[in-house]
mmCIF file with all atom_site columns, C-alpha atoms in Angstrom:
data_model
loop_
_atom_site.group_PDB
_atom_site.id
_atom_site.type_symbol
_atom_site.label_atom_id
_atom_site.label_alt_id
_atom_site.label_comp_id
_atom_site.label_asym_id
_atom_site.label_entity_id
_atom_site.label_seq_id
_atom_site.pdbx_PDB_ins_code
_atom_site.Cartn_x
_atom_site.Cartn_y
_atom_site.Cartn_z
_atom_site.occupancy
_atom_site.B_iso_or_equiv
_atom_site.pdbx_formal_charge
_atom_site.auth_seq_id
_atom_site.auth_comp_id
_atom_site.auth_asym_id
_atom_site.auth_atom_id
_atom_site.pdbx_PDB_model_num
ATOM 1   C CA . UNK A 1 1   ? 90.753  118.709 99.376  1.00 52.00 ? 280 UNK A CA 1
ATOM 2   C CA . UNK A 1 2   ? 87.315  117.244 99.219  1.00 74.00 ? 281 UNK A CA 1
ATOM 3   C CA . UNK A 1 3   ? 88.654  113.862 98.121  1.00 93.00 ? 282 UNK A CA 1
ATOM 4   C CA . UNK A 1 4   ? 87.980  111.721 95.082  1.00 96.00 ? 283 UNK A CA 1
ATOM 5   C CA . UNK A 1 5   ? 84.301  110.989 94.541  1.00 97.00 ? 284 UNK A CA 1
ATOM 6   C CA . UNK A 1 6   ? 82.715  108.254 92.445  1.00 98.00 ? 285 UNK A CA 1
ATOM 7   C CA . UNK A 1 7   ? 79.165  107.690 91.287  1.00 97.00 ? 286 UNK A CA 1
ATOM 8   C CA . UNK A 1 8   ? 77.221  105.560 91.548  1.00 97.00 ? 287 UNK A CA 1
ATOM 9   C CA . UNK A 1 9   ? 78.501  103.661 94.565  1.00 97.00 ? 288 UNK A CA 1
ATOM 10  C CA . UNK A 1 10  ? 76.659  100.512 93.529  1.00 97.00 ? 289 UNK A CA 1
ATOM 11  C CA . UNK A 1 11  ? 75.318  99.313  90.198  1.00 98.00 ? 290 UNK A CA 1
ATOM 12  C CA . UNK A 1 12  ? 73.392  96.142  89.392  1.00 98.00 ? 291 UNK A CA 1
ATOM 13  C CA . UNK A 1 13  ? 72.824  95.410  85.743  1.00 98.00 ? 292 UNK A CA 1
ATOM 14  C CA . UNK A 1 14  ? 71.844  92.569  83.477  1.00 97.00 ? 293 UNK A CA 1
ATOM 15  C CA . UNK A 1 15  ? 74.324  90.904  81.196  1.00 97.00 ? 294 UNK A CA 1
ATOM 16  C CA . UNK A 1 16  ? 74.519  92.679  77.854  1.00 97.00 ? 295 UNK A CA 1
ATOM 17  C CA . UNK A 1 17  ? 73.596  96.119  79.183  1.00 98.00 ? 296 UNK A CA 1
ATOM 18  C CA . UNK A 1 18  ? 75.903  99.139  79.059  1.00 98.00 ? 297 UNK A CA 1
ATOM 19  C CA . UNK A 1 19  ? 76.996  100.923 82.231  1.00 98.00 ? 298 UNK A CA 1
ATOM 20  C CA . UNK A 1 20  ? 78.822  104.190 82.843  1.00 98.00 ? 299 UNK A CA 1
ATOM 21  C CA . UNK A 1 21  ? 80.670  105.270 85.965  1.00 98.00 ? 300 UNK A CA 1
ATOM 22  C CA . UNK A 1 22  ? 81.844  108.743 86.871  1.00 98.00 ? 301 UNK A CA 1
ATOM 23  C CA . UNK A 1 23  ? 84.912  109.886 88.808  1.00 98.00 ? 302 UNK A CA 1
ATOM 24  C CA . UNK A 1 24  ? 85.555  113.389 90.123  1.00 97.00 ? 303 UNK A CA 1
ATOM 25  C CA . UNK A 1 25  ? 89.211  113.691 91.137  1.00 96.00 ? 304 UNK A CA 1
ATOM 26  C CA . UNK A 1 26  ? 90.738  115.982 93.712  1.00 94.00 ? 305 UNK A CA 1
ATOM 27  C CA . UNK A 1 27  ? 90.774  119.427 92.144  1.00 90.00 ? 306 UNK A CA 1
ATOM 28  C CA . UNK A 1 28  ? 94.099  120.414 90.594  1.00 86.00 ? 307 UNK A CA 1
ATOM 29  C CA . UNK A 1 29  ? 95.196  116.769 90.306  1.00 91.00 ? 308 UNK A CA 1
ATOM 30  C CA . UNK A 1 30  ? 96.207  116.405 86.695  1.00 91.00 ? 309 UNK A CA 1
ATOM 31  C CA . UNK A 1 31  ? 96.549  112.626 86.751  1.00 93.00 ? 310 UNK A CA 1
ATOM 32  C CA . UNK A 1 32  ? 93.603  110.256 86.948  1.00 95.00 ? 311 UNK A CA 1
ATOM 33  C CA . UNK A 1 33  ? 93.652  106.465 87.080  1.00 95.00 ? 312 UNK A CA 1
ATOM 34  C CA . UNK A 1 34  ? 91.081  103.683 86.842  1.00 97.00 ? 313 UNK A CA 1
ATOM 35  C CA . UNK A 1 35  ? 91.635  100.349 88.573  1.00 97.00 ? 314 UNK A CA 1
ATOM 36  C CA . UNK A 1 36  ? 89.524  97.235  88.972  1.00 97.00 ? 315 UNK A CA 1
ATOM 37  C CA . UNK A 1 37  ? 89.470  95.110  92.118  1.00 97.00 ? 316 UNK A CA 1
ATOM 38  C CA . UNK A 1 38  ? 87.958  91.672  92.635  1.00 96.00 ? 317 UNK A CA 1
ATOM 39  C CA . UNK A 1 39  ? 87.397  89.970  95.964  1.00 93.00 ? 318 UNK A CA 1
ATOM 40  C CA . UNK A 1 40  ? 90.598  88.993  97.752  1.00 91.00 ? 319 UNK A CA 1
ATOM 41  C CA . UNK A 1 41  ? 92.830  90.737  95.239  1.00 94.00 ? 320 UNK A CA 1
ATOM 42  C CA . UNK A 1 42  ? 94.577  94.087  95.070  1.00 95.00 ? 321 UNK A CA 1
ATOM 43  C CA . UNK A 1 43  ? 93.516  96.746  92.586  1.00 96.00 ? 322 UNK A CA 1
ATOM 44  C CA . UNK A 1 44  ? 94.583  96.142  88.968  1.00 95.00 ? 323 UNK A CA 1
ATOM 45  C CA . UNK A 1 45  ? 95.413  99.035  86.686  1.00 94.00 ? 324 UNK A CA 1
ATOM 46  C CA . UNK A 1 46  ? 93.065  99.720  83.779  1.00 95.00 ? 325 UNK A CA 1
ATOM 47  C CA . UNK A 1 47  ? 93.954  103.126 82.337  1.00 95.00 ? 326 UNK A CA 1
ATOM 48  C CA . UNK A 1 48  ? 95.549  106.494 83.099  1.00 92.00 ? 327 UNK A CA 1
ATOM 49  C CA . UNK A 1 49  ? 95.007  110.108 82.024  1.00 94.00 ? 328 UNK A CA 1
ATOM 50  C CA . UNK A 1 50  ? 97.266  113.091 82.275  1.00 92.00 ? 329 UNK A CA 1
ATOM 51  C CA . UNK A 1 51  ? 94.935  116.055 81.911  1.00 92.00 ? 330 UNK A CA 1
ATOM 52  C CA . UNK A 1 52  ? 92.612  115.064 79.068  1.00 92.00 ? 331 UNK A CA 1
ATOM 53  C CA . UNK A 1 53  ? 95.049  112.720 77.340  1.00 93.00 ? 332 UNK A CA 1
ATOM 54  C CA . UNK A 1 54  ? 94.670  108.982 77.861  1.00 92.00 ? 333 UNK A CA 1
ATOM 55  C CA . UNK A 1 55  ? 98.310  107.935 78.036  1.00 90.00 ? 334 UNK A CA 1
ATOM 56  C CA . UNK A 1 56  ? 98.161  104.261 78.919  1.00 89.00 ? 335 UNK A CA 1
ATOM 57  C CA . UNK A 1 57  ? 95.741  101.359 78.729  1.00 90.00 ? 336 UNK A CA 1
ATOM 58  C CA . UNK A 1 58  ? 96.166  97.941  80.326  1.00 89.00 ? 337 UNK A CA 1
ATOM 59  C CA . UNK A 1 59  ? 95.708  94.688  78.461  1.00 86.00 ? 338 UNK A CA 1
ATOM 60  C CA . UNK A 1 60  ? 92.771  94.174  80.875  1.00 81.00 ? 339 UNK A CA 1
ATOM 61  C CA . UNK A 1 61  ? 90.918  96.973  79.101  1.00 86.00 ? 340 UNK A CA 1
ATOM 62  C CA . UNK A 1 62  ? 89.091  95.096  76.372  1.00 89.00 ? 341 UNK A CA 1
ATOM 63  C CA . UNK A 1 63  ? 87.444  96.924  73.489  1.00 93.00 ? 342 UNK A CA 1
ATOM 64  C CA . UNK A 1 64  ? 84.162  96.861  75.428  1.00 96.00 ? 343 UNK A CA 1
ATOM 65  C CA . UNK A 1 65  ? 85.689  99.340  77.873  1.00 96.00 ? 344 UNK A CA 1
ATOM 66  C CA . UNK A 1 66  ? 86.166  103.011 77.090  1.00 96.00 ? 345 UNK A CA 1
ATOM 67  C CA . UNK A 1 67  ? 87.244  105.882 79.291  1.00 96.00 ? 346 UNK A CA 1
ATOM 68  C CA . UNK A 1 68  ? 87.195  109.608 78.742  1.00 96.00 ? 347 UNK A CA 1
ATOM 69  C CA . UNK A 1 69  ? 88.311  112.716 80.532  1.00 96.00 ? 348 UNK A CA 1
ATOM 70  C CA . UNK A 1 70  ? 87.004  115.400 78.193  1.00 91.00 ? 349 UNK A CA 1
ATOM 71  C CA . UNK A 1 71  ? 88.118  118.569 79.956  1.00 86.00 ? 350 UNK A CA 1
ATOM 72  C CA . UNK A 1 72  ? 90.853  117.215 82.127  1.00 85.00 ? 351 UNK A CA 1
ATOM 73  C CA . UNK A 1 73  ? 88.581  117.198 85.165  1.00 91.00 ? 352 UNK A CA 1
ATOM 74  C CA . UNK A 1 74  ? 86.040  114.414 85.755  1.00 96.00 ? 353 UNK A CA 1
ATOM 75  C CA . UNK A 1 75  ? 86.307  111.083 83.965  1.00 97.00 ? 354 UNK A CA 1
ATOM 76  C CA . UNK A 1 76  ? 83.836  108.433 82.843  1.00 98.00 ? 355 UNK A CA 1
ATOM 77  C CA . UNK A 1 77  ? 84.365  104.717 82.378  1.00 98.00 ? 356 UNK A CA 1
ATOM 78  C CA . UNK A 1 78  ? 81.872  102.920 80.161  1.00 97.00 ? 357 UNK A CA 1
ATOM 79  C CA . UNK A 1 79  ? 81.486  99.177  79.820  1.00 97.00 ? 358 UNK A CA 1
ATOM 80  C CA . UNK A 1 80  ? 79.458  98.011  76.827  1.00 97.00 ? 359 UNK A CA 1
ATOM 81  C CA . UNK A 1 81  ? 77.703  94.664  76.594  1.00 97.00 ? 360 UNK A CA 1
ATOM 82  C CA . UNK A 1 82  ? 78.527  93.773  80.184  1.00 97.00 ? 361 UNK A CA 1
ATOM 83  C CA . UNK A 1 83  ? 79.502  90.223  81.079  1.00 97.00 ? 362 UNK A CA 1
ATOM 84  C CA . UNK A 1 84  ? 79.346  88.476  84.442  1.00 96.00 ? 363 UNK A CA 1
ATOM 85  C CA . UNK A 1 85  ? 83.131  88.566  84.582  1.00 95.00 ? 364 UNK A CA 1
ATOM 86  C CA . UNK A 1 86  ? 82.951  92.358  84.692  1.00 97.00 ? 365 UNK A CA 1
ATOM 87  C CA . UNK A 1 87  ? 81.532  92.183  88.220  1.00 97.00 ? 366 UNK A CA 1
ATOM 88  C CA . UNK A 1 88  ? 84.081  93.940  90.419  1.00 97.00 ? 367 UNK A CA 1
ATOM 89  C CA . UNK A 1 89  ? 84.818  97.131  92.318  1.00 98.00 ? 368 UNK A CA 1
ATOM 90  C CA . UNK A 1 90  ? 85.927  99.915  89.958  1.00 98.00 ? 369 UNK A CA 1
ATOM 91  C CA . UNK A 1 91  ? 88.250  102.368 91.653  1.00 98.00 ? 370 UNK A CA 1
ATOM 92  C CA . UNK A 1 92  ? 89.349  105.794 90.547  1.00 98.00 ? 371 UNK A CA 1
ATOM 93  C CA . UNK A 1 93  ? 92.464  107.539 91.873  1.00 96.00 ? 372 UNK A CA 1
ATOM 94  C CA . UNK A 1 94  ? 94.068  110.890 91.249  1.00 95.00 ? 373 UNK A CA 1
ATOM 95  C CA . UNK A 1 95  ? 97.448  112.475 91.864  1.00 92.00 ? 374 UNK A CA 1
ATOM 96  C CA . UNK A 1 96  ? 99.526  115.535 91.160  1.00 88.00 ? 375 UNK A CA 1
ATOM 97  C CA . UNK A 1 97  ? 102.657 115.070 89.104  1.00 73.00 ? 376 UNK A CA 1
ATOM 98  C CA . UNK A 1 98  ? 104.100 112.889 91.840  1.00 70.00 ? 377 UNK A CA 1
ATOM 99  C CA . UNK A 1 99  ? 103.736 109.462 93.221  1.00 70.00 ? 378 UNK A CA 1
ATOM 100 C CA . UNK A 1 100 ? 100.951 109.308 95.788  1.00 88.00 ? 379 UNK A CA 1
ATOM 101 C CA . UNK A 1 101 ? 97.602  108.285 94.374  1.00 92.00 ? 380 UNK A CA 1
ATOM 102 C CA . UNK A 1 102 ? 94.446  109.067 96.327  1.00 93.00 ? 381 UNK A CA 1
ATOM 103 C CA . UNK A 1 103 ? 91.565  106.699 95.789  1.00 96.00 ? 382 UNK A CA 1
ATOM 104 C CA . UNK A 1 104 ? 87.834  107.219 95.692  1.00 97.00 ? 383 UNK A CA 1
ATOM 105 C CA . UNK A 1 105 ? 85.308  104.964 97.443  1.00 96.00 ? 384 UNK A CA 1
ATOM 106 C CA . UNK A 1 106 ? 84.773  102.862 94.328  1.00 97.00 ? 385 UNK A CA 1
ATOM 107 C CA . UNK A 1 107 ? 81.759  101.727 92.331  1.00 98.00 ? 386 UNK A CA 1
ATOM 108 C CA . UNK A 1 108 ? 80.713  98.153  92.967  1.00 97.00 ? 387 UNK A CA 1
ATOM 109 C CA . UNK A 1 109 ? 79.308  96.539  89.822  1.00 98.00 ? 388 UNK A CA 1
ATOM 110 C CA . UNK A 1 110 ? 77.255  93.353  89.823  1.00 98.00 ? 389 UNK A CA 1
ATOM 111 C CA . UNK A 1 111 ? 76.339  91.854  86.476  1.00 98.00 ? 390 UNK A CA 1
ATOM 112 C CA . UNK A 1 112 ? 73.503  89.329  86.680  1.00 97.00 ? 391 UNK A CA 1
ATOM 113 C CA . UNK B 2 1   ? 107.685 86.499  86.136  1.00 70.00 ? 101 UNK B CA 1
ATOM 114 C CA . UNK B 2 2   ? 106.960 89.580  88.208  1.00 75.00 ? 102 UNK B CA 1
ATOM 115 C CA . UNK B 2 3   ? 105.271 89.029  91.530  1.00 85.00 ? 103 UNK B CA 1
ATOM 116 C CA . UNK B 2 4   ? 104.301 90.945  94.646  1.00 91.00 ? 104 UNK B CA 1
ATOM 117 C CA . UNK B 2 5   ? 103.568 88.695  97.606  1.00 93.00 ? 105 UNK B CA 1
ATOM 118 C CA . UNK B 2 6   ? 101.808 89.510  100.816 1.00 95.00 ? 106 UNK B CA 1
ATOM 119 C CA . UNK B 2 7   ? 100.684 86.992  103.417 1.00 85.00 ? 107 UNK B CA 1
ATOM 120 C CA . UNK B 2 8   ? 97.311  85.789  102.241 1.00 78.00 ? 108 UNK B CA 1
ATOM 121 C CA . UNK B 2 9   ? 96.430  84.461  105.689 1.00 86.00 ? 109 UNK B CA 1
ATOM 122 C CA . UNK B 2 10  ? 94.944  86.910  108.149 1.00 91.00 ? 110 UNK B CA 1
ATOM 123 C CA . UNK B 2 11  ? 97.176  88.180  110.923 1.00 95.00 ? 111 UNK B CA 1
ATOM 124 C CA . UNK B 2 12  ? 95.530  88.030  114.347 1.00 96.00 ? 112 UNK B CA 1
ATOM 125 C CA . UNK B 2 13  ? 97.176  89.900  117.210 1.00 96.00 ? 113 UNK B CA 1
ATOM 126 C CA . UNK B 2 14  ? 96.276  91.161  120.648 1.00 97.00 ? 114 UNK B CA 1
ATOM 127 C CA . UNK B 2 15  ? 95.587  94.827  121.282 1.00 97.00 ? 115 UNK B CA 1
ATOM 128 C CA . UNK B 2 16  ? 98.718  96.697  122.331 1.00 97.00 ? 116 UNK B CA 1
ATOM 129 C CA . UNK B 2 17  ? 101.105 94.393  120.456 1.00 97.00 ? 117 UNK B CA 1
ATOM 130 C CA . UNK B 2 18  ? 103.089 95.323  117.346 1.00 97.00 ? 118 UNK B CA 1
ATOM 131 C CA . UNK B 2 19  ? 101.744 94.059  114.032 1.00 96.00 ? 119 UNK B CA 1
ATOM 132 C CA . UNK B 2 20  ? 104.295 93.329  111.320 1.00 97.00 ? 120 UNK B CA 1
ATOM 133 C CA . UNK B 2 21  ? 103.188 92.808  107.732 1.00 97.00 ? 121 UNK B CA 1
ATOM 134 C CA . UNK B 2 22  ? 105.469 91.681  104.918 1.00 96.00 ? 122 UNK B CA 1
ATOM 135 C CA . UNK B 2 23  ? 105.622 92.586  101.248 1.00 96.00 ? 123 UNK B CA 1
ATOM 136 C CA . UNK B 2 24  ? 108.041 90.685  99.005  1.00 95.00 ? 124 UNK B CA 1
ATOM 137 C CA . UNK B 2 25  ? 108.550 91.324  95.324  1.00 93.00 ? 125 UNK B CA 1
ATOM 138 C CA . UNK B 2 26  ? 110.438 89.642  92.504  1.00 90.00 ? 126 UNK B CA 1
ATOM 139 C CA . UNK B 2 27  ? 111.645 90.930  89.150  1.00 85.00 ? 127 UNK B CA 1
ATOM 140 C CA . UNK B 2 28  ? 110.876 94.555  89.939  1.00 84.00 ? 128 UNK B CA 1
ATOM 141 C CA . UNK B 2 29  ? 113.223 97.449  90.682  1.00 83.00 ? 129 UNK B CA 1
ATOM 142 C CA . UNK B 2 30  ? 110.786 99.992  92.101  1.00 85.00 ? 130 UNK B CA 1
ATOM 143 C CA . UNK B 2 31  ? 111.693 103.608 92.701  1.00 84.00 ? 131 UNK B CA 1
ATOM 144 C CA . UNK B 2 32  ? 109.283 103.637 95.629  1.00 89.00 ? 132 UNK B CA 1
ATOM 145 C CA . UNK B 2 33  ? 106.808 101.516 97.495  1.00 91.00 ? 133 UNK B CA 1
ATOM 146 C CA . UNK B 2 34  ? 103.559 102.541 99.162  1.00 94.00 ? 134 UNK B CA 1
ATOM 147 C CA . UNK B 2 35  ? 101.295 101.083 101.819 1.00 97.00 ? 135 UNK B CA 1
ATOM 148 C CA . UNK B 2 36  ? 97.542  101.532 101.794 1.00 97.00 ? 136 UNK B CA 1
ATOM 149 C CA . UNK B 2 37  ? 94.786  100.570 104.212 1.00 98.00 ? 137 UNK B CA 1
ATOM 150 C CA . UNK B 2 38  ? 91.491  99.255  102.882 1.00 97.00 ? 138 UNK B CA 1
ATOM 151 C CA . UNK B 2 39  ? 88.297  98.676  104.843 1.00 96.00 ? 139 UNK B CA 1
ATOM 152 C CA . UNK B 2 40  ? 85.567  96.383  103.469 1.00 93.00 ? 140 UNK B CA 1
ATOM 153 C CA . UNK B 2 41  ? 83.616  97.986  100.630 1.00 91.00 ? 141 UNK B CA 1
ATOM 154 C CA . UNK B 2 42  ? 85.804  101.086 100.542 1.00 94.00 ? 142 UNK B CA 1
ATOM 155 C CA . UNK B 2 43  ? 88.681  102.405 98.462  1.00 95.00 ? 143 UNK B CA 1
ATOM 156 C CA . UNK B 2 44  ? 92.304  102.149 99.599  1.00 97.00 ? 144 UNK B CA 1
ATOM 157 C CA . UNK B 2 45  ? 93.572  104.934 101.865 1.00 96.00 ? 145 UNK B CA 1
ATOM 158 C CA . UNK B 2 46  ? 97.195  106.051 101.469 1.00 95.00 ? 146 UNK B CA 1
ATOM 159 C CA . UNK B 2 47  ? 99.368  105.569 104.543 1.00 97.00 ? 147 UNK B CA 1
ATOM 160 C CA . UNK B 2 48  ? 103.084 105.827 103.754 1.00 95.00 ? 148 UNK B CA 1
ATOM 161 C CA . UNK B 2 49  ? 105.485 106.057 100.814 1.00 93.00 ? 149 UNK B CA 1
ATOM 162 C CA . UNK B 2 50  ? 109.128 104.998 101.020 1.00 94.00 ? 150 UNK B CA 1
ATOM 163 C CA . UNK B 2 51  ? 111.695 105.576 98.282  1.00 91.00 ? 151 UNK B CA 1
ATOM 164 C CA . UNK B 2 52  ? 114.401 103.171 97.142  1.00 89.00 ? 152 UNK B CA 1
ATOM 165 C CA . UNK B 2 53  ? 117.139 105.242 98.818  1.00 91.00 ? 153 UNK B CA 1
ATOM 166 C CA . UNK B 2 54  ? 115.317 105.308 102.168 1.00 93.00 ? 154 UNK B CA 1
ATOM 167 C CA . UNK B 2 55  ? 115.699 102.505 104.685 1.00 89.00 ? 155 UNK B CA 1
ATOM 168 C CA . UNK B 2 56  ? 112.917 103.485 107.042 1.00 96.00 ? 156 UNK B CA 1
ATOM 169 C CA . UNK B 2 57  ? 109.967 105.866 107.301 1.00 96.00 ? 157 UNK B CA 1
ATOM 170 C CA . UNK B 2 58  ? 107.776 106.617 110.305 1.00 96.00 ? 158 UNK B CA 1
ATOM 171 C CA . UNK B 2 59  ? 104.414 108.247 110.820 1.00 95.00 ? 159 UNK B CA 1
ATOM 172 C CA . UNK B 2 60  ? 102.890 108.202 114.291 1.00 96.00 ? 160 UNK B CA 1
ATOM 173 C CA . UNK B 2 61  ? 102.449 104.491 115.200 1.00 97.00 ? 161 UNK B CA 1
ATOM 174 C CA . UNK B 2 62  ? 103.402 103.323 111.702 1.00 98.00 ? 162 UNK B CA 1
ATOM 175 C CA . UNK B 2 63  ? 106.852 102.342 110.477 1.00 98.00 ? 163 UNK B CA 1
ATOM 176 C CA . UNK B 2 64  ? 107.889 101.076 107.061 1.00 98.00 ? 164 UNK B CA 1
ATOM 177 C CA . UNK B 2 65  ? 111.226 99.609  106.048 1.00 97.00 ? 165 UNK B CA 1
ATOM 178 C CA . UNK B 2 66  ? 112.463 98.991  102.520 1.00 95.00 ? 166 UNK B CA 1
ATOM 179 C CA . UNK B 2 67  ? 115.293 96.582  101.711 1.00 93.00 ? 167 UNK B CA 1
ATOM 180 C CA . UNK B 2 68  ? 116.033 96.646  97.986  1.00 90.00 ? 168 UNK B CA 1
ATOM 181 C CA . UNK B 2 69  ? 118.613 93.867  98.364  1.00 92.00 ? 169 UNK B CA 1
ATOM 182 C CA . UNK B 2 70  ? 116.127 91.478  99.964  1.00 93.00 ? 170 UNK B CA 1
ATOM 183 C CA . UNK B 2 71  ? 113.349 92.937  97.763  1.00 93.00 ? 171 UNK B CA 1
ATOM 184 C CA . UNK B 2 72  ? 111.187 93.305  100.821 1.00 95.00 ? 172 UNK B CA 1
ATOM 185 C CA . UNK B 2 73  ? 109.227 95.920  102.730 1.00 95.00 ? 173 UNK B CA 1
ATOM 186 C CA . UNK B 2 74  ? 108.006 95.497  106.298 1.00 97.00 ? 174 UNK B CA 1
ATOM 187 C CA . UNK B 2 75  ? 105.080 97.476  107.685 1.00 97.00 ? 175 UNK B CA 1
ATOM 188 C CA . UNK B 2 76  ? 104.787 97.817  111.458 1.00 98.00 ? 176 UNK B CA 1
ATOM 189 C CA . UNK B 2 77  ? 101.918 99.113  113.566 1.00 98.00 ? 177 UNK B CA 1
ATOM 190 C CA . UNK B 2 78  ? 102.970 99.634  117.178 1.00 97.00 ? 178 UNK B CA 1
ATOM 191 C CA . UNK B 2 79  ? 100.550 99.673  120.105 1.00 97.00 ? 179 UNK B CA 1
ATOM 192 C CA . UNK B 2 80  ? 97.888  98.186  117.837 1.00 97.00 ? 180 UNK B CA 1
ATOM 193 C CA . UNK B 2 81  ? 94.216  98.952  118.431 1.00 97.00 ? 181 UNK B CA 1
ATOM 194 C CA . UNK B 2 82  ? 91.038  97.165  117.298 1.00 97.00 ? 182 UNK B CA 1
ATOM 195 C CA . UNK B 2 83  ? 90.444  100.174 114.985 1.00 97.00 ? 183 UNK B CA 1
ATOM 196 C CA . UNK B 2 84  ? 93.581  99.138  113.075 1.00 98.00 ? 184 UNK B CA 1
ATOM 197 C CA . UNK B 2 85  ? 91.757  96.024  111.869 1.00 98.00 ? 185 UNK B CA 1
ATOM 198 C CA . UNK B 2 86  ? 91.658  96.240  108.065 1.00 98.00 ? 186 UNK B CA 1
ATOM 199 C CA . UNK B 2 87  ? 93.372  94.914  104.953 1.00 97.00 ? 187 UNK B CA 1
ATOM 200 C CA . UNK B 2 88  ? 96.768  96.427  104.230 1.00 98.00 ? 188 UNK B CA 1
ATOM 201 C CA . UNK B 2 89  ? 97.994  96.624  100.651 1.00 97.00 ? 189 UNK B CA 1
ATOM 202 C CA . UNK B 2 90  ? 101.510 97.249  99.430  1.00 96.00 ? 190 UNK B CA 1
ATOM 203 C CA . UNK B 2 91  ? 101.950 98.833  96.028  1.00 95.00 ? 191 UNK B CA 1
ATOM 204 C CA . UNK B 2 92  ? 104.991 99.653  93.967  1.00 91.00 ? 192 UNK B CA 1
ATOM 205 C CA . UNK B 2 93  ? 105.821 101.551 90.861  1.00 84.00 ? 193 UNK B CA 1
ATOM 206 C CA . UNK B 2 94  ? 107.537 99.505  88.214  1.00 76.00 ? 194 UNK B CA 1
ATOM 207 C CA . UNK B 2 95  ? 110.153 102.222 87.558  1.00 71.00 ? 195 UNK B CA 1
ATOM 208 C CA . UNK B 2 96  ? 109.676 101.726 83.839  1.00 72.00 ? 196 UNK B CA 1
ATOM 209 C CA . UNK B 2 97  ? 107.987 105.024 83.085  1.00 71.00 ? 197 UNK B CA 1
ATOM 210 C CA . UNK B 2 98  ? 104.555 103.599 83.810  1.00 71.00 ? 198 UNK B CA 1
ATOM 211 C CA . UNK B 2 99  ? 102.523 105.763 86.149  1.00 76.00 ? 199 UNK B CA 1
ATOM 212 C CA . UNK B 2 100 ? 100.334 102.955 87.419  1.00 85.00 ? 200 UNK B CA 1
ATOM 213 C CA . UNK B 2 101 ? 100.847 101.225 90.735  1.00 90.00 ? 201 UNK B CA 1
ATOM 214 C CA . UNK B 2 102 ? 101.086 97.456  90.959  1.00 92.00 ? 202 UNK B CA 1
ATOM 215 C CA . UNK B 2 103 ? 99.450  96.079  94.092  1.00 95.00 ? 203 UNK B CA 1
ATOM 216 C CA . UNK B 2 104 ? 99.848  92.988  96.196  1.00 95.00 ? 204 UNK B CA 1
ATOM 217 C CA . UNK B 2 105 ? 96.718  91.115  97.198  1.00 95.00 ? 205 UNK B CA 1
ATOM 218 C CA . UNK B 2 106 ? 96.818  92.490  100.731 1.00 96.00 ? 206 UNK B CA 1
ATOM 219 C CA . UNK B 2 107 ? 97.004  91.077  104.247 1.00 96.00 ? 207 UNK B CA 1
ATOM 220 C CA . UNK B 2 108 ? 94.030  91.240  106.563 1.00 97.00 ? 208 UNK B CA 1
ATOM 221 C CA . UNK B 2 109 ? 94.892  92.348  110.086 1.00 97.00 ? 209 UNK B CA 1
ATOM 222 C CA . UNK B 2 110 ? 92.588  91.578  112.989 1.00 97.00 ? 210 UNK B CA 1
ATOM 223 C CA . UNK B 2 111 ? 93.405  93.195  116.327 1.00 97.00 ? 211 UNK B CA 1
ATOM 224 C CA . UNK B 2 112 ? 91.647  91.507  119.234 1.00 96.00 ? 212 UNK B CA 1
ATOM 225 C CA . UNK B 2 113 ? 90.626  93.659  122.230 1.00 93.00 ? 213 UNK B CA 1
#
């Protein structure tokens, strides 16, 4: 396994701009998750895909957030009209049809 | 309300001693519980998973216990080393069909040489 990769690792943007993050899961992992983590807190679940189907979305995922996994491989998370409260680390994880989730290094977003 | 509690204060111990971290939860009935390590600016790294019907799990210097009556998991690192210094997160599944993990806020461990 080459591990979960995320790009970019860091993103600074101005309030109101759109940003998009990419996650490449471990190959053959059919489940992919997005979490958000703020300083001093644990990761909070945002959304989950099984293959290309988005099966669950958290209440945290406002309508400014959208996620896709078009071919059941990589996934993108887009935030439209960013707000300062969106500043956080965005983490992607993947798993087989089991319990253990393997996390990527995260994308740290700073909204000015 | 549902809560997962980990000691918010940092745990400082001397090298060679055993570190014990606590994870308490309320109003959950998880099928399993996991422990992750997280270094600053990095994603969590999976360490151990323990199921509800298991009392104890070991991996090298790590040991996890799971008491579903007390609603508590203990995470032990024996013969601790400065390289063990990190934040340790417990996470559980809600056993409701959700696939997401619910995390505690983590405990920072500092091992002094």
